[in-house]
Short mmCIF file of N, CA and C in Angstrom, two decimals:
data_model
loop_
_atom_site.label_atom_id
_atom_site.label_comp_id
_atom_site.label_asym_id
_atom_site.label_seq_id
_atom_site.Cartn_x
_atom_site.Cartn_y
_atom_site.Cartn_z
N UNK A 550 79.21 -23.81 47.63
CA UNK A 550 78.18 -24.76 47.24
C UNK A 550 76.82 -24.08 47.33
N UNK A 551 75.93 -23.93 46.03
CA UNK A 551 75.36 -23.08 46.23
C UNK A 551 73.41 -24.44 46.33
N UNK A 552 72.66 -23.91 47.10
CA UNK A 552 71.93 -24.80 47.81
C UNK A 552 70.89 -24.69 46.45
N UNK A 553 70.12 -26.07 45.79
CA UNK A 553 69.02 -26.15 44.82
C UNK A 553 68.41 -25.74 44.68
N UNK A 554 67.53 -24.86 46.25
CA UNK A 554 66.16 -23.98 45.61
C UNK A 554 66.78 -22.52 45.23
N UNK A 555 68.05 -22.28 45.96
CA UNK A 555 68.64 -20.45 45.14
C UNK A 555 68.94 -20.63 43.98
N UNK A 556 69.46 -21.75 43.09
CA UNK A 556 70.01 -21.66 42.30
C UNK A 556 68.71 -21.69 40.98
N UNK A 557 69.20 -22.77 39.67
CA UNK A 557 68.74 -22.73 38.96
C UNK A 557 67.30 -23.61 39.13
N UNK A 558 67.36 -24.05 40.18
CA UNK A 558 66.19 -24.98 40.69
C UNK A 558 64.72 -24.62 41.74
N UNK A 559 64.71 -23.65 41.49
CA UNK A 559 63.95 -22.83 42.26
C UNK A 559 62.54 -23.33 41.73
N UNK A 560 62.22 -23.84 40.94
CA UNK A 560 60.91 -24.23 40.73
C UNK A 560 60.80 -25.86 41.77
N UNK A 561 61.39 -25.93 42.34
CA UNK A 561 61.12 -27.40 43.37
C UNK A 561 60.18 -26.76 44.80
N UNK A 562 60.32 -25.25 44.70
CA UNK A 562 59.69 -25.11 46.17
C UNK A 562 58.03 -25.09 45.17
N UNK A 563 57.66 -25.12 44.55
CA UNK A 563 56.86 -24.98 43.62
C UNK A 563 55.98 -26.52 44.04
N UNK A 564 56.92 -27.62 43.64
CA UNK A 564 56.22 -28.98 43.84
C UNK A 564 55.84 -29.25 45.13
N UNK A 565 57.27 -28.80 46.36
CA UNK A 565 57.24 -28.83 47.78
C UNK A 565 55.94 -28.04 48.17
N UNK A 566 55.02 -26.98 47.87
CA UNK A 566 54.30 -26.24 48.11
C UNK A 566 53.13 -27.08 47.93
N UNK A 567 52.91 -27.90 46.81
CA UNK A 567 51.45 -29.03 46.38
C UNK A 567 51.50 -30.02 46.99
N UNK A 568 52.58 -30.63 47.96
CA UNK A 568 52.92 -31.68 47.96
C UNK A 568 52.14 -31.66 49.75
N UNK A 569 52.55 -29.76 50.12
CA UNK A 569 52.27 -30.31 51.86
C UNK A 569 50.53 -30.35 51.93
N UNK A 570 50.07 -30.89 52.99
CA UNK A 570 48.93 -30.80 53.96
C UNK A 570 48.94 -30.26 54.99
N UNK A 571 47.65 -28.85 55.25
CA UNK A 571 47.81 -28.74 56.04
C UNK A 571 47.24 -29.56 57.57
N UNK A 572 48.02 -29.05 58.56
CA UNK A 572 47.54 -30.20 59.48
C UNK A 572 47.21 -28.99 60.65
N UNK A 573 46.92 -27.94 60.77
CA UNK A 573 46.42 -27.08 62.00
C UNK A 573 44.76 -26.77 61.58
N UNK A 574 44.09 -27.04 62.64
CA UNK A 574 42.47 -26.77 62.39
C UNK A 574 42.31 -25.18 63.19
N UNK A 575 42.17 -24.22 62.56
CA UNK A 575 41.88 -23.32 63.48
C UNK A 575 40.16 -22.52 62.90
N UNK A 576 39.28 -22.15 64.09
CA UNK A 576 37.93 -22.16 63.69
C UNK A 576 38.25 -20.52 64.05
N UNK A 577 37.49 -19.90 62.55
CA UNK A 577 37.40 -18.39 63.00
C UNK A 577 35.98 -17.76 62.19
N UNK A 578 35.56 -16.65 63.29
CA UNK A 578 34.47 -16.11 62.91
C UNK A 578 34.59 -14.95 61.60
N UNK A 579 33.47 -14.27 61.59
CA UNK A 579 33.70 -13.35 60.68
C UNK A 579 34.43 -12.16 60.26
N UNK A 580 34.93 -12.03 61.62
CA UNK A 580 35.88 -10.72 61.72
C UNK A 580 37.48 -11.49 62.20
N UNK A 581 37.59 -12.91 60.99
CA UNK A 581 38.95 -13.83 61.31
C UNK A 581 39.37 -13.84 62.94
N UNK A 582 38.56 -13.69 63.65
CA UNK A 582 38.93 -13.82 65.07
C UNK A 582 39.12 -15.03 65.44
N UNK A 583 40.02 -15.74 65.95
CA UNK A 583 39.67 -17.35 66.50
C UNK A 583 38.81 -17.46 67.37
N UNK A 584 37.91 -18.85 67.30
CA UNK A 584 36.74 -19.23 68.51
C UNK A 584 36.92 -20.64 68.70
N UNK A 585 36.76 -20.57 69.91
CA UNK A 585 37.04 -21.94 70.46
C UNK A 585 35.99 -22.66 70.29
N UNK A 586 36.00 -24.07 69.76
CA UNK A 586 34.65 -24.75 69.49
C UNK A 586 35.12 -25.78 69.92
N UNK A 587 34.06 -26.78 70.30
CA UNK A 587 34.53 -28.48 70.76
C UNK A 587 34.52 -28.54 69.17
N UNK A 588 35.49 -29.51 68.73
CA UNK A 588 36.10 -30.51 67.89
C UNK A 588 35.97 -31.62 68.05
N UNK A 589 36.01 -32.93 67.37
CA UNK A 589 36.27 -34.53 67.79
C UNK A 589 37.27 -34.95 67.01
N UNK A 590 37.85 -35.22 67.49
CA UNK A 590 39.27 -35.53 66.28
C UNK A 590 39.32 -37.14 66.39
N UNK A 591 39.61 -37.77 65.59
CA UNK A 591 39.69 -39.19 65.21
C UNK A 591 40.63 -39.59 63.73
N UNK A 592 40.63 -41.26 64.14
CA UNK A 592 41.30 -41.76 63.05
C UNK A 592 40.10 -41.66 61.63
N UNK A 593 40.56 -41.73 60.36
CA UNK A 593 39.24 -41.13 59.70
C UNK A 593 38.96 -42.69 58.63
N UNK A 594 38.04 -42.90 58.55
CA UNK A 594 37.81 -44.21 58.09
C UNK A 594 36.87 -43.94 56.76
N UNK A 595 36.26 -44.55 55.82
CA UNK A 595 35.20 -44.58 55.11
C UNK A 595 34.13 -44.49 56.10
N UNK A 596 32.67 -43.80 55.16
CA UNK A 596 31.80 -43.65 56.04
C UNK A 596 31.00 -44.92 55.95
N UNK A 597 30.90 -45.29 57.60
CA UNK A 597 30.18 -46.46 58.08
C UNK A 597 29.41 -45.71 59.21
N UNK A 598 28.03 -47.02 59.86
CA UNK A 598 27.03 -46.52 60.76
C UNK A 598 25.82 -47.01 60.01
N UNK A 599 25.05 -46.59 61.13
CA UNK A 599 23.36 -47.02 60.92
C UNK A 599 23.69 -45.80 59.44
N UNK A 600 21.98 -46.11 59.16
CA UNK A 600 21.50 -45.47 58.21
C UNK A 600 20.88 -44.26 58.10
N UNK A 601 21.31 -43.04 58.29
CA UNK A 601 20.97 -41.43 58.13
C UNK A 601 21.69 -41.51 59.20
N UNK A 602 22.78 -42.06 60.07
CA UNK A 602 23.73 -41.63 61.09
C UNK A 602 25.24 -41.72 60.48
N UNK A 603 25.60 -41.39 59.30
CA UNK A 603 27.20 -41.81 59.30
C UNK A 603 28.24 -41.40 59.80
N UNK A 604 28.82 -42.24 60.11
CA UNK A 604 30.41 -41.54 60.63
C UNK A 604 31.77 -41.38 59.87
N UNK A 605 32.21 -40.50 60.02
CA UNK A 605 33.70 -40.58 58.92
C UNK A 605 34.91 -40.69 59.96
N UNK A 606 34.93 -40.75 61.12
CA UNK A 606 35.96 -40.79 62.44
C UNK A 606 35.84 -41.63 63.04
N UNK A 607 36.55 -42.50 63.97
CA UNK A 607 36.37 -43.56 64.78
C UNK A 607 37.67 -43.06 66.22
N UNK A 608 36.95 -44.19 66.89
CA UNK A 608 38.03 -43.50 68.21
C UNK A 608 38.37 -42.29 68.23
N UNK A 609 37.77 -41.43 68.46
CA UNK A 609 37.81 -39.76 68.61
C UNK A 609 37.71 -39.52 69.86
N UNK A 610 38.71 -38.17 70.38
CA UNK A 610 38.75 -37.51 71.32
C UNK A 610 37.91 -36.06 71.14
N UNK A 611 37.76 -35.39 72.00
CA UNK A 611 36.91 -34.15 71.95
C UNK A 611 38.19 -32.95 72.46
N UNK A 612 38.64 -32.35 71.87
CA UNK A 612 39.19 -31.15 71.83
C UNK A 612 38.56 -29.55 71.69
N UNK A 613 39.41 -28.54 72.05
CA UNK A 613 38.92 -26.68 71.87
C UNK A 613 39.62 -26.70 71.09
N UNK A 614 39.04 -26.63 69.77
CA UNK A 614 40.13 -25.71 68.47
C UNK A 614 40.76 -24.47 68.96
N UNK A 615 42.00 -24.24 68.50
CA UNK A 615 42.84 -24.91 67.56
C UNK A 615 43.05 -26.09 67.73
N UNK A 616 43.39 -26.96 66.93
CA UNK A 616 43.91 -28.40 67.26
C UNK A 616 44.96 -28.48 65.93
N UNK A 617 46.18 -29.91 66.29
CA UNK A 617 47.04 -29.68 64.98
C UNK A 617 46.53 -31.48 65.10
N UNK A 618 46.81 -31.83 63.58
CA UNK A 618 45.74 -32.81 63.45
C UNK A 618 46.82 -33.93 62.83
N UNK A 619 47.24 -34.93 63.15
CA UNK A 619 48.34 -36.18 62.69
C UNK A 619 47.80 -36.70 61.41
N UNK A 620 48.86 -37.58 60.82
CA UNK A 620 48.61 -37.98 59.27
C UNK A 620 47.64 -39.15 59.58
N UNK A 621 46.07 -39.09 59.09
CA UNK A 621 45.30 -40.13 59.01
C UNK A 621 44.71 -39.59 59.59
N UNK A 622 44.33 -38.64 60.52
CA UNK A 622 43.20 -38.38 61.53
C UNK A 622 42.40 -37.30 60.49
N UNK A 623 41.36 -36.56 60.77
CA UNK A 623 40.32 -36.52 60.60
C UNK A 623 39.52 -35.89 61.81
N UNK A 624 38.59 -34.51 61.44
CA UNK A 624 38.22 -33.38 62.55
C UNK A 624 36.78 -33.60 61.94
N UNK A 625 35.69 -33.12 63.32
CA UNK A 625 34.65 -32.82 62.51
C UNK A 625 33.76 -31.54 63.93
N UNK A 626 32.97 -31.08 63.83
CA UNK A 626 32.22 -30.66 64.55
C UNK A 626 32.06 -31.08 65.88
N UNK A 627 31.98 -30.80 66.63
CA UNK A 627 31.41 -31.81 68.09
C UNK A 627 29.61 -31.63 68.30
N UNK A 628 29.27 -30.43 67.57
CA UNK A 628 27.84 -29.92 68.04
C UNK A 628 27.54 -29.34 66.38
N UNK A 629 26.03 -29.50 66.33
CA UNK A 629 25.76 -29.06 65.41
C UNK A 629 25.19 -27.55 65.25
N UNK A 630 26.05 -26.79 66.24
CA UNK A 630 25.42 -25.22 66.68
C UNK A 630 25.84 -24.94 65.86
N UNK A 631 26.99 -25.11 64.77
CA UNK A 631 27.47 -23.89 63.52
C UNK A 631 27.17 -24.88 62.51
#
């Protein structure tokens, strides 16, 4: 029994490939090194808030990138140093 993507069906890893999201946040500098940055990770909503303050996250935790990020959540900066 020969399995769908060896066979004549090999263009399905093709759709499987558009289809994923990635879900790992990893922050790297210029020489691709990883750096640890605070993160806020949250559920991600339309942007609501006062006016010149919006938010796109709600109920957020503060994490060190890397972080791997669940379906619906939503990462942003913790500091505006970068």
């Amino acid at each position: 029994l020969k399995a769908p993507i060896h066979g004549d069906r090999h263009w399905l890893l093709y759709t499987l490939a558009t289809a994923m999201m990635p879900r790992m946040l990893v922050i790297v500098d210029e020489d691709m090194k990883p750096m640890h940055i605070d993160v806020r990770v949250g559920t991600a909503v339309d942007t609501v808030g006062q006016a010149g303050k919006p938010k796109t996250i709600t109920g957020f935790q503060t994490h060190e990138s890397p972080v791997l990020l669940a379906a619906g959540e939503r990462a942003q900066l913790a500091t505006n140093e970068y």
